[in-house]
């Protein structure tokens, strides 16, 4: 894999994020009314003093291009503005909530890929067998059911029927000061339902995709060659077939990352998970524009990074795409 | 002396959307140690299915070995335990496939694919297997074998890939080497090289070769004995020289007439009129009758049985009755 490819890819990523910053900037200016009032937020009940400070900070009395330059300059310095509703810098708000969201999204991603691919591989071994039928049914249901519905059903199930998993928050109040290991386990315990809820949709998709992909690959000539060598069934499935079948799964996994982040918004809201999604929900309700913009910025940066990683892993996994 | 490989009355059926078809019917062949048996016939006559049966690689379903036996050193492979078949495959019987472009795994290095075959059947560690793989690549005439071992299949030409396949197939010094049209996908010049290589390898390793081809020219150069197949049956069988010089079956004669003779005056490429009937439309009579200039009522009504009338066994009523 060449350095120039990585650099080019990074260059596109930076351009994309810059585009998002410009869009963010325009968003405020397109909102009806005085931008200073918009930035202060409707719930703020902002005094004339505060509005003047905002006009000063954002250069709202100066030409649009100067305003853009100021805004981009601020973002480059990690200053995403001030949330007047939360009365905190947006960058600090995001920094506080980034951990839980990354934990939730990555857990859901890993869970859905591992479990989905596992189900798909099992199903592909007997395309007309019961496991295969189960995967098809499960995939259809998982795909059709909205995320928040799954979440609410799980809450009902675990709140009243089998109360073995916490249905709200990220940790128990009484364990806040417990030793690190206990707190870690407590967080993992709280993570089960939100992560599973978020994972279900994608798990179903990965199961169906990897089943189809495996069936395709298992019929190919090189699998027959592997059999002709006397390879075991396991080596054929996991060494020869899965490595090839994984290629389309990798692409989809990268493309789904953006959806996963927007799914996190719903899941965090339903389970009161203190992450970026919850923050986005709150700030949208309050029309807290600086925070909304900060969240958009974070989400797009995350998607760009995920896409770059996908591209790199794809090239790593498929030697035909590597440049010599 | 009992033959090394003895196929007796083999019958293979396939479930298709036209119902069950018989792809191989009453096929009996034998291969003595160290000799080359050529199997010829037009596309679709069952050559590959015969080869795959020997390897135990008939795709089931839809395929099924419905009768007969395949004995290797007296041991019946039909109905043998899967584990037993795996241990024979690649070590005692190995196969070179028709499609060099697609028969190697695209995501694994060529050297590793050969080394895998070595490690499956010989008690060597991976470093030793890799060294053996390079030696084998050298043996099959690949220049700079150490570098090529690190290449992926897509970096090699078709001829080179077929050499890699041959290296893989002979890596465990098989007793029986099944070569299914090993040169069909290659340039004419490369074809001759591959045949030369097979001859050398045979001398080296002492393997008996089941050479499948639709090229009568290759038969005359390579084979000790030959079996001519048509629509899933053996229609003529004997010493290669004998069959080529005294072809009796009208189909064999047609095939021989198709060999483009150098310096032949008429420029037309000869061919046998008509096409092979699809398997599901085979009736009670001789499958070749619809294309045969000598066919009469009996040919349409009754299948001829492989019997020696004059020089060697042939399945033809016209030969039996002395009409040709
Ligand atoms: N998976 C399958 N399902 C149904 N029929 C099959 C299947 N595989 C092979 N057949 C049938 O078996 C017959 C023999 O096929 P085979 O591949 O042995 O032909 P071949 O002699 O090797 O031809 P070619 O020269 O094209 O390689 C064909 O008529 C084909 O229709
Ligand atoms: Mg074939």
XYZ file of C-alpha atoms and ligand atoms in Angstrom:
680
model
C 0.000 0.000 0.000
C 1.620 3.212 -1.109
C 2.139 6.292 1.025
C 0.784 8.507 -1.737
C -2.512 6.638 -1.628
C -2.817 7.170 2.116
C -1.937 10.837 1.776
C -4.408 11.326 -1.057
C -7.102 9.652 0.994
C -6.290 11.830 4.011
C -6.378 14.904 1.761
C -9.915 14.045 0.612
C -10.909 13.521 4.234
C -9.645 16.963 5.274
C -11.454 18.539 2.312
C -14.664 16.800 3.283
C -14.456 17.967 6.869
C -13.758 21.487 5.648
C -16.907 21.255 3.518
C -18.878 20.293 6.616
C -17.449 23.276 8.512
C -18.555 25.621 5.723
C -22.027 24.047 5.648
C -22.245 24.458 9.403
C -21.362 28.101 9.019
C -24.049 28.604 6.376
C -26.602 26.781 8.518
C -26.626 29.541 11.108
C -26.830 32.227 8.477
C -29.717 30.482 6.752
C -31.731 30.159 9.951
C -34.413 32.853 10.101
C -33.775 35.932 12.200
C -30.748 37.608 13.745
C -27.805 35.159 13.774
C -26.771 36.392 17.193
C -30.175 35.424 18.580
C -29.968 32.077 16.784
C -26.573 31.377 18.320
C -27.717 32.390 21.774
C -30.538 29.895 21.413
C -34.259 30.352 21.855
C -34.372 29.110 25.392
C -31.541 31.428 26.380
C -33.604 34.542 27.003
C -30.412 36.328 26.029
C -29.751 39.838 27.278
C -28.577 42.574 24.903
C -25.187 42.303 26.585
C -24.768 38.645 25.655
C -25.932 39.286 22.093
C -23.330 42.042 21.745
C -20.623 39.696 22.929
C -21.720 37.068 20.403
C -21.672 39.671 17.590
C -18.173 40.604 18.681
C -16.904 36.973 18.953
C -18.325 35.827 15.623
C -17.590 39.096 13.835
C -21.231 39.345 12.816
C -20.863 43.025 11.878
C -18.188 42.241 9.325
C -18.485 40.908 5.737
C -19.520 37.249 5.299
C -16.074 36.122 4.110
C -14.427 37.566 7.224
C -17.032 35.805 9.346
C -16.192 32.514 7.601
C -12.472 33.074 8.151
C -13.041 33.736 11.848
C -15.235 30.647 12.149
C -12.792 28.332 10.362
C -9.928 29.781 12.398
C -11.808 29.028 15.611
C -12.616 25.466 14.556
C -8.965 24.882 13.661
C -8.048 25.882 17.206
C -10.583 23.429 18.568
C -13.024 26.185 19.480
C -16.501 25.082 18.380
C -18.207 28.043 20.064
C -20.090 28.474 23.296
C -23.314 26.720 24.195
C -25.443 29.225 25.995
C -27.989 26.631 27.018
C -25.388 24.425 28.717
C -23.278 27.459 29.534
C -20.122 25.621 28.472
C -17.815 25.553 25.470
C -19.196 23.109 22.882
C -15.818 21.405 22.583
C -15.937 20.562 26.295
C -19.495 19.259 25.995
C -18.395 16.956 23.201
C -15.219 15.881 24.972
C -17.270 14.830 27.987
C -19.606 12.694 25.905
C -17.300 11.324 23.284
C -16.213 8.339 25.401
C -19.637 6.789 25.980
C -20.589 7.233 22.306
C -17.405 5.681 20.986
C -17.827 2.832 23.448
C -21.417 2.277 22.347
C -20.833 2.591 18.596
C -17.696 0.455 18.492
C -19.237 -2.233 20.683
C -22.295 -2.330 18.446
C -20.126 -2.404 15.333
C -17.907 -5.238 16.567
C -20.869 -7.167 17.965
C -22.884 -6.907 14.769
C -19.972 -7.846 12.518
C -18.735 -10.781 14.596
C -22.158 -12.220 15.360
C -23.578 -11.408 11.926
C -20.673 -12.978 10.054
C -20.724 -15.988 12.350
C -24.444 -16.529 11.681
C -23.892 -16.008 7.966
C -21.066 -18.548 7.818
C -23.101 -21.120 9.739
C -26.052 -20.543 7.424
C -23.919 -20.838 4.298
C -22.803 -24.343 5.187
C -26.303 -25.676 4.520
C -28.123 -23.151 2.330
C -31.393 -25.044 2.680
C -30.971 -26.013 6.317
C -32.726 -24.670 9.422
C -29.861 -22.318 10.375
C -30.160 -20.720 6.984
C -33.914 -20.262 7.363
C -33.395 -18.758 10.817
C -30.888 -16.256 9.453
C -33.241 -15.227 6.653
C -36.178 -14.703 9.012
C -34.050 -12.961 11.620
C -32.492 -10.735 8.952
C -35.878 -9.696 7.584
C -37.262 -8.887 11.031
C -34.085 -7.166 12.195
C -34.050 -5.072 9.067
C -37.705 -4.099 9.208
C -37.965 -3.142 12.879
C -37.040 0.444 13.845
C -34.198 0.893 16.338
C -36.265 2.725 18.940
C -38.928 0.017 18.846
C -36.335 -2.689 19.558
C -35.027 -0.498 22.365
C -38.418 0.062 23.939
C -39.337 -3.632 23.663
C -36.076 -4.588 25.339
C -36.705 -2.027 28.076
C -40.147 -3.482 28.708
C -38.731 -6.995 28.713
C -35.837 -6.245 31.053
C -37.617 -3.727 33.259
C -40.461 -5.987 34.262
C -40.107 -9.546 32.958
C -36.447 -10.439 33.484
C -34.723 -7.565 35.268
C -31.155 -8.716 34.746
C -29.815 -5.793 32.737
C -30.024 -2.115 33.693
C -32.214 -0.200 31.264
C -30.972 3.303 31.829
C -27.760 5.299 32.137
C -24.145 4.241 31.953
C -23.353 3.395 35.563
C -24.996 2.862 38.927
C -24.909 5.799 41.285
C -23.869 3.675 44.242
C -20.836 2.336 42.337
C -19.482 5.739 41.265
C -16.585 5.539 43.694
C -15.960 1.805 43.468
C -12.591 0.465 42.287
C -11.850 0.722 38.553
C -12.531 -2.920 37.749
C -15.945 -2.875 39.422
C -16.849 0.320 37.624
C -15.719 -1.166 34.327
C -17.914 -4.208 34.851
C -20.791 -1.975 35.868
C -20.443 0.049 32.661
C -20.257 -3.155 30.594
C -23.428 -4.338 32.330
C -25.170 -1.090 31.413
C -23.822 -1.349 27.870
C -25.528 -4.658 27.058
C -28.988 -3.432 26.097
C -28.042 -0.239 24.225
C -25.273 -1.969 22.297
C -27.479 -4.915 21.406
C -30.315 -2.618 20.344
C -28.015 -0.646 18.107
C -26.384 -3.806 16.770
C -29.557 -5.737 15.840
C -30.267 -3.947 12.570
C -26.706 -4.256 11.343
C -26.260 -7.741 12.714
C -29.179 -8.843 10.569
C -27.692 -7.163 7.535
C -24.251 -8.663 8.055
C -25.742 -12.109 8.556
C -27.620 -11.928 5.295
C -24.741 -10.369 3.419
C -22.143 -12.822 4.646
C -24.432 -15.769 3.937
C -24.823 -14.635 0.326
C -21.160 -13.759 0.022
C -20.049 -17.100 1.467
C -22.388 -19.057 -0.815
C -20.943 -17.204 -3.754
C -17.361 -17.867 -2.692
C -17.952 -21.522 -1.735
C -18.967 -22.253 -5.318
C -15.744 -20.876 -6.762
C -12.918 -22.800 -8.372
C -10.305 -22.036 -5.727
C -12.484 -23.581 -3.029
C -12.583 -26.748 -5.119
C -8.787 -26.535 -5.326
C -8.587 -26.238 -1.546
C -10.747 -29.346 -1.236
C -8.594 -31.156 -3.777
C -5.586 -30.532 -1.546
C -7.321 -32.381 1.232
C -8.014 -29.307 3.377
C -10.316 -29.711 6.350
C -13.823 -28.260 6.254
C -12.806 -25.668 8.851
C -9.743 -24.543 6.893
C -11.908 -24.261 3.803
C -14.578 -22.184 5.528
C -12.372 -19.874 7.543
C -9.041 -19.758 5.753
C -10.090 -19.957 2.128
C -13.703 -18.819 1.929
C -14.178 -16.245 4.661
C -11.148 -14.196 3.675
C -12.685 -13.718 0.259
C -16.251 -13.357 1.478
C -15.140 -10.686 3.958
C -14.357 -8.185 1.208
C -17.940 -7.028 0.527
C -18.656 -7.151 4.265
C -15.804 -4.726 4.932
C -17.166 -2.252 2.396
C -20.629 -2.346 3.896
C -19.248 -2.045 7.420
C -17.487 1.173 6.432
C -20.539 2.565 4.693
C -22.783 1.714 7.621
C -20.673 3.618 10.119
C -22.500 6.893 9.484
C -25.849 5.154 9.967
C -24.563 3.617 13.150
C -23.781 7.066 14.529
C -27.229 8.378 13.684
C -28.672 5.179 15.168
C -26.736 5.980 18.330
C -28.730 9.195 18.617
C -31.945 7.188 19.011
C -30.451 4.514 21.217
C -28.783 6.990 23.541
C -32.051 8.858 23.877
C -34.075 5.728 24.605
C -31.577 4.378 27.150
C -30.542 7.774 28.532
C -26.945 7.027 27.570
C -24.816 10.108 28.252
C -23.177 10.372 24.832
C -23.078 12.613 21.799
C -26.417 11.330 20.517
C -28.135 12.279 23.734
C -26.409 15.672 23.483
C -27.642 16.069 19.908
C -31.191 15.228 20.962
C -31.135 17.754 23.801
C -29.581 20.487 21.712
C -32.044 19.990 18.863
C -34.974 20.271 21.293
C -33.472 23.515 22.665
C -32.417 24.811 19.247
C -28.954 25.157 20.699
C -27.271 25.814 17.352
C -23.624 25.920 18.472
C -23.988 22.473 20.035
C -25.880 21.072 17.042
C -23.090 22.312 14.812
C -20.472 20.839 17.100
C -22.201 17.459 17.006
C -22.466 17.587 13.207
C -18.789 18.396 13.022
C -17.880 15.509 15.289
C -20.131 13.042 13.466
C -18.820 13.944 10.036
C -15.227 13.737 11.223
C -15.960 10.294 12.672
C -17.522 9.111 9.407
C -14.601 10.434 7.375
C -12.118 8.660 9.633
C -14.146 5.441 9.471
C -14.212 5.605 5.673
C -10.473 6.082 5.476
C -9.942 3.115 7.780
C -12.326 1.023 5.658
C -10.467 1.907 2.503
C -7.148 1.004 4.049
C -8.400 -2.280 5.484
C -10.024 -3.155 2.181
C -6.742 -2.703 0.407
C -4.980 -4.662 3.070
C -7.458 -7.540 2.735
C -7.535 -7.716 -1.061
C -4.075 -8.001 -2.605
C -5.515 -7.290 -6.042
C -6.168 -3.693 -4.955
C -2.694 -3.115 -3.572
C -0.380 -1.138 -5.763
C 2.947 -2.729 -6.483
C -1.547 -57.293 -11.754
C -4.453 -55.229 -10.457
C -4.558 -51.702 -11.825
C -3.649 -48.742 -9.601
C -6.966 -47.029 -10.238
C -10.014 -48.933 -11.364
C -13.321 -47.277 -12.162
C -16.039 -49.853 -12.535
C -19.515 -49.239 -13.887
C -19.625 -45.711 -12.500
C -22.936 -43.909 -12.672
C -23.322 -40.253 -11.670
C -26.624 -38.412 -11.689
C -27.574 -34.771 -11.258
C -30.799 -33.234 -10.084
C -31.627 -30.506 -12.563
C -34.712 -28.511 -13.391
C -35.328 -31.033 -16.175
C -35.448 -33.755 -13.561
C -32.739 -36.258 -12.825
C -30.142 -36.640 -15.568
C -27.420 -39.254 -15.874
C -24.100 -37.516 -16.477
C -22.036 -40.715 -16.356
C -23.418 -44.119 -17.242
C -21.604 -47.460 -16.960
C -18.199 -45.815 -17.132
C -15.373 -48.308 -16.626
C -11.750 -47.219 -16.868
C -8.498 -48.361 -15.407
C -5.109 -46.777 -14.933
C -1.911 -48.747 -14.337
C 0.941 -47.415 -12.247
C 3.111 -44.950 -14.161
C 1.068 -44.890 -17.367
C -0.958 -42.128 -18.995
C -4.592 -42.732 -19.832
C -6.127 -40.166 -22.127
C -9.828 -39.408 -21.900
C -11.212 -37.524 -24.907
C -14.566 -36.232 -25.950
C -16.434 -33.084 -26.829
C -17.490 -30.492 -24.303
C -20.104 -31.795 -21.895
C -19.444 -35.510 -22.421
C -18.563 -36.042 -18.745
C -14.775 -35.767 -18.652
C -14.623 -33.385 -15.723
C -17.299 -35.293 -13.860
C -15.195 -38.444 -14.226
C -12.179 -36.562 -12.852
C -14.132 -35.065 -9.972
C -15.559 -38.475 -9.102
C -12.046 -39.824 -8.679
C -11.255 -36.886 -6.393
C -14.488 -37.327 -4.451
C -15.382 -33.757 -5.366
C -18.697 -34.152 -7.191
C -20.851 -31.296 -5.881
C -23.531 -33.082 -3.845
C -26.257 -32.044 -4.095
C -27.151 -31.733 -6.972
C -24.754 -34.527 -7.968
C -24.762 -38.094 -6.690
C -22.716 -41.201 -7.329
C -25.596 -43.528 -8.029
C -23.636 -46.701 -8.610
C -20.354 -48.385 -9.371
C -17.007 -48.223 -7.672
C -13.711 -46.354 -7.866
C -10.848 -48.421 -6.473
C -7.469 -47.000 -5.613
C -5.054 -49.841 -4.838
C -8.113 -51.959 -4.208
C -9.701 -49.525 -1.748
C -13.153 -48.306 -2.795
C -13.379 -44.511 -2.717
C -17.125 -44.446 -3.288
C -18.643 -44.328 0.145
C -15.292 -43.953 1.905
C -15.256 -41.871 5.095
C -14.837 -38.133 4.391
C -11.748 -38.060 6.625
C -10.204 -40.924 4.651
C -10.929 -39.139 1.367
C -9.342 -35.945 2.721
C -6.165 -37.772 3.604
C -5.966 -39.345 0.126
C -6.774 -36.129 -1.705
C -3.693 -34.120 -2.472
C -1.387 -36.919 -1.376
C -2.273 -40.114 -3.277
C -4.548 -38.533 -5.868
C -4.066 -34.949 -6.955
C -5.706 -32.862 -9.618
C -4.822 -30.060 -12.004
C -7.856 -28.074 -13.004
C -9.127 -26.773 -16.295
C -9.273 -23.132 -15.156
C -5.845 -21.846 -14.076
C -7.111 -18.254 -13.899
C -9.628 -18.955 -11.156
C -8.324 -22.071 -9.439
C -5.886 -20.311 -7.114
C -7.095 -18.397 -4.082
C -6.751 -14.686 -4.936
C -6.008 -13.540 -1.374
C -3.253 -16.032 -0.544
C 0.340 -15.986 -1.764
C 1.214 -18.679 -4.333
C 3.986 -20.090 -2.161
C 1.664 -20.351 0.832
C -0.925 -22.212 -1.213
C 1.659 -24.810 -2.190
C 3.059 -24.952 1.332
C -0.440 -25.606 2.652
C -0.724 -28.722 0.490
C 2.670 -29.879 1.729
C 1.807 -29.365 5.386
C -1.526 -31.113 5.062
C 0.119 -34.411 4.189
C 3.721 -34.267 5.326
C 5.046 -33.875 8.786
C 7.002 -30.652 8.251
C 6.933 -27.226 9.894
C 5.864 -24.147 7.963
C 9.407 -22.874 7.338
C 10.362 -26.187 5.750
C 7.102 -26.270 3.786
C 7.805 -22.782 2.422
C 11.270 -23.863 1.315
C 9.780 -26.935 -0.352
C 7.259 -24.697 -2.105
C 10.071 -22.613 -3.594
C 11.878 -25.791 -4.704
C 8.685 -27.025 -6.341
C 8.203 -23.701 -8.148
C 11.752 -24.050 -9.391
C 11.032 -27.622 -10.452
C 8.056 -26.605 -12.600
C 10.193 -24.062 -14.426
C 9.175 -20.803 -12.801
C 11.996 -18.269 -12.971
C 12.965 -16.463 -9.734
C 10.907 -18.934 -7.681
C 11.614 -17.279 -4.321
C 10.080 -14.009 -5.498
C 7.190 -15.697 -7.282
C 6.371 -17.617 -4.114
C 5.596 -14.272 -2.487
C 3.392 -13.174 -5.404
C -0.368 -13.340 -5.401
C -2.039 -15.247 -8.253
C -3.158 -12.098 -10.084
C 0.488 -11.118 -10.507
C 1.177 -14.219 -12.643
C 0.205 -15.097 -16.217
C -2.128 -17.981 -16.997
C 0.733 -20.288 -17.923
C 2.583 -19.450 -14.706
C -0.548 -20.058 -12.656
C -0.975 -23.464 -14.259
C 2.629 -24.236 -13.319
C 1.837 -23.223 -9.760
C -1.157 -25.575 -9.870
C 1.072 -28.368 -11.140
C 3.630 -27.670 -8.405
C 0.820 -27.870 -5.848
C -0.568 -31.070 -7.327
C 2.759 -32.911 -7.401
C 3.974 -31.545 -4.056
C 3.191 -34.800 -2.255
C 4.283 -37.086 -5.105
C 0.806 -38.449 -5.886
C 0.329 -41.916 -7.331
C -2.470 -40.658 -9.552
C -2.393 -37.230 -11.142
C -5.658 -36.144 -12.716
C -5.031 -33.432 -15.310
C -8.335 -31.965 -16.490
C -7.645 -30.152 -19.747
C -4.537 -28.578 -18.228
C -3.787 -26.506 -21.321
C -7.193 -25.522 -22.684
C -7.043 -21.994 -21.306
C -3.481 -21.366 -22.451
C -1.625 -20.147 -25.548
C -0.490 -22.797 -28.033
C 3.209 -22.298 -27.263
C 2.543 -22.549 -23.535
C 0.458 -25.693 -24.121
C 3.453 -27.565 -25.510
C 5.587 -26.471 -22.536
C 3.010 -27.669 -20.047
C 2.776 -31.076 -21.744
C 6.568 -31.371 -21.692
C 6.527 -30.480 -18.021
C 3.886 -33.119 -17.285
C 6.016 -35.727 -19.053
C 9.073 -34.780 -16.999
C 7.131 -34.734 -13.765
C 5.722 -38.139 -14.554
C 9.216 -39.526 -14.998
C 10.370 -37.821 -11.761
C 7.484 -38.687 -9.527
C 6.378 -41.882 -11.209
C 2.745 -40.811 -11.128
C 0.106 -42.307 -13.356
C -1.697 -39.542 -15.250
C -5.361 -39.416 -16.117
C -5.135 -36.876 -18.914
C -8.422 -35.326 -19.874
C -8.549 -33.417 -23.128
C -10.655 -32.793 -26.192
C -7.506 -32.629 -28.274
C -6.684 -35.809 -30.187
C -3.260 -34.360 -30.962
C -2.391 -34.268 -27.264
C -3.535 -37.871 -26.953
C -1.216 -39.067 -29.688
C 1.714 -37.345 -28.000
C 1.023 -38.082 -24.363
C -1.189 -41.088 -23.832
C -0.387 -44.804 -23.591
C -4.041 -45.738 -23.730
C -7.144 -43.773 -24.550
C -10.837 -43.822 -23.711
C -13.244 -41.919 -25.941
C -16.331 -40.602 -24.178
C -19.637 -39.495 -25.589
C -22.653 -38.254 -23.614
C -21.520 -39.809 -20.362
C -20.400 -43.181 -21.756
C -17.144 -44.674 -22.918
C -17.660 -45.517 -26.599
C -14.203 -46.755 -27.533
C -11.147 -47.730 -25.582
C -7.710 -49.155 -26.299
C -4.008 -48.519 -26.795
C -3.547 -44.971 -28.024
C -1.754 -45.948 -31.250
C -4.278 -48.650 -31.939
C -7.271 -46.381 -31.452
C -5.724 -43.592 -33.520
C -4.725 -45.927 -36.356
C -7.781 -48.163 -36.331
C -10.548 -45.938 -35.003
C -13.768 -47.896 -35.243
C -16.508 -45.807 -33.667
C -17.852 -43.209 -36.121
C -17.495 -40.613 -33.341
C -13.811 -41.396 -32.809
C -13.256 -41.212 -36.545
C -14.949 -37.829 -36.556
C -12.680 -36.617 -33.750
C -9.573 -37.790 -35.590
C -10.721 -36.082 -38.768
C -10.946 -32.883 -36.753
C -7.202 -32.835 -36.040
C -5.969 -30.013 -38.243
C -3.320 -31.693 -40.373
C -0.432 -29.498 -41.358
C -0.325 -28.860 -45.073
C -3.736 -30.362 -45.708
C -5.000 -28.948 -48.982
C -8.560 -28.048 -48.094
C -8.565 -25.127 -45.706
C -11.889 -25.898 -44.105
C -11.797 -26.845 -40.463
C -13.608 -30.160 -40.242
C -16.131 -30.855 -37.582
C -18.648 -33.488 -36.647
C -22.093 -32.345 -37.845
C -24.753 -31.660 -35.225
C -24.362 -31.160 -31.478
C -24.243 -33.359 -28.392
C -27.854 -33.900 -27.296
C -28.609 -32.494 -23.829
C -28.538 -35.171 -21.133
C -32.240 -34.935 -20.324
C -33.146 -35.699 -23.936
C -31.135 -38.934 -24.176
C -33.430 -41.757 -25.182
C -33.043 -45.529 -25.316
C -30.838 -45.651 -28.367
C -27.223 -44.807 -29.072
C -26.607 -41.178 -28.039
C -24.574 -40.583 -31.176
C -27.248 -41.932 -33.564
C -28.670 -38.492 -34.417
C -25.263 -37.377 -35.731
C -24.143 -40.689 -37.239
C -24.086 -41.451 -40.968
C -24.354 -45.189 -40.227
C -27.294 -45.129 -37.821
C -30.209 -47.477 -38.460
C -33.377 -48.543 -36.609
C -31.505 -50.632 -34.053
C -29.154 -47.731 -33.251
C -32.170 -45.569 -32.405
C -33.797 -48.232 -30.239
C -31.036 -49.943 -28.313
C -27.887 -48.751 -26.562
C -24.740 -50.524 -27.803
C -22.483 -52.078 -25.166
C -18.686 -51.662 -25.086
C -17.391 -54.940 -26.534
C -14.270 -56.014 -28.381
C -15.205 -57.033 -31.925
C -12.017 -56.479 -33.895
C -9.097 -54.461 -32.473
C -10.315 -53.095 -29.165
C -13.551 -52.500 -27.229
C -16.051 -50.255 -28.979
C -19.745 -49.547 -28.400
C -21.317 -49.481 -31.861
C -23.960 -51.641 -33.559
C -22.602 -50.788 -36.982
C -19.164 -52.102 -36.006
C -20.698 -55.194 -34.440
C -22.694 -55.914 -37.606
C -19.699 -55.244 -39.809
C -21.446 -52.384 -41.565
C -18.359 -50.199 -41.124
N -23.637 -29.097 -11.209
C -24.234 -29.703 -12.249
N -25.569 -29.763 -12.315
C -26.181 -30.362 -13.368
N -25.523 -30.924 -14.380
C -24.199 -30.898 -14.377
C -23.474 -30.283 -13.302
N -22.168 -30.412 -13.562
C -22.074 -31.060 -14.730
N -23.280 -31.371 -15.224
C -23.570 -32.066 -16.469
O -22.667 -33.114 -16.622
C -22.258 -33.214 -17.978
C -20.794 -33.427 -18.046
O -20.108 -32.275 -17.626
P -18.526 -32.189 -17.604
O -18.179 -30.944 -16.866
O -17.966 -33.455 -17.104
O -18.161 -32.007 -19.133
P -16.725 -31.997 -19.786
O -16.643 -33.220 -20.622
O -15.691 -31.794 -18.762
O -16.815 -30.746 -20.754
P -15.754 -29.596 -21.019
O -14.912 -30.072 -22.167
O -16.600 -28.440 -21.423
O -15.000 -29.373 -19.772
C -22.688 -31.953 -18.666
O -23.617 -32.277 -19.675
C -23.362 -31.127 -17.625
O -24.613 -30.690 -18.105
Mg -14.473 -30.222 -18.186
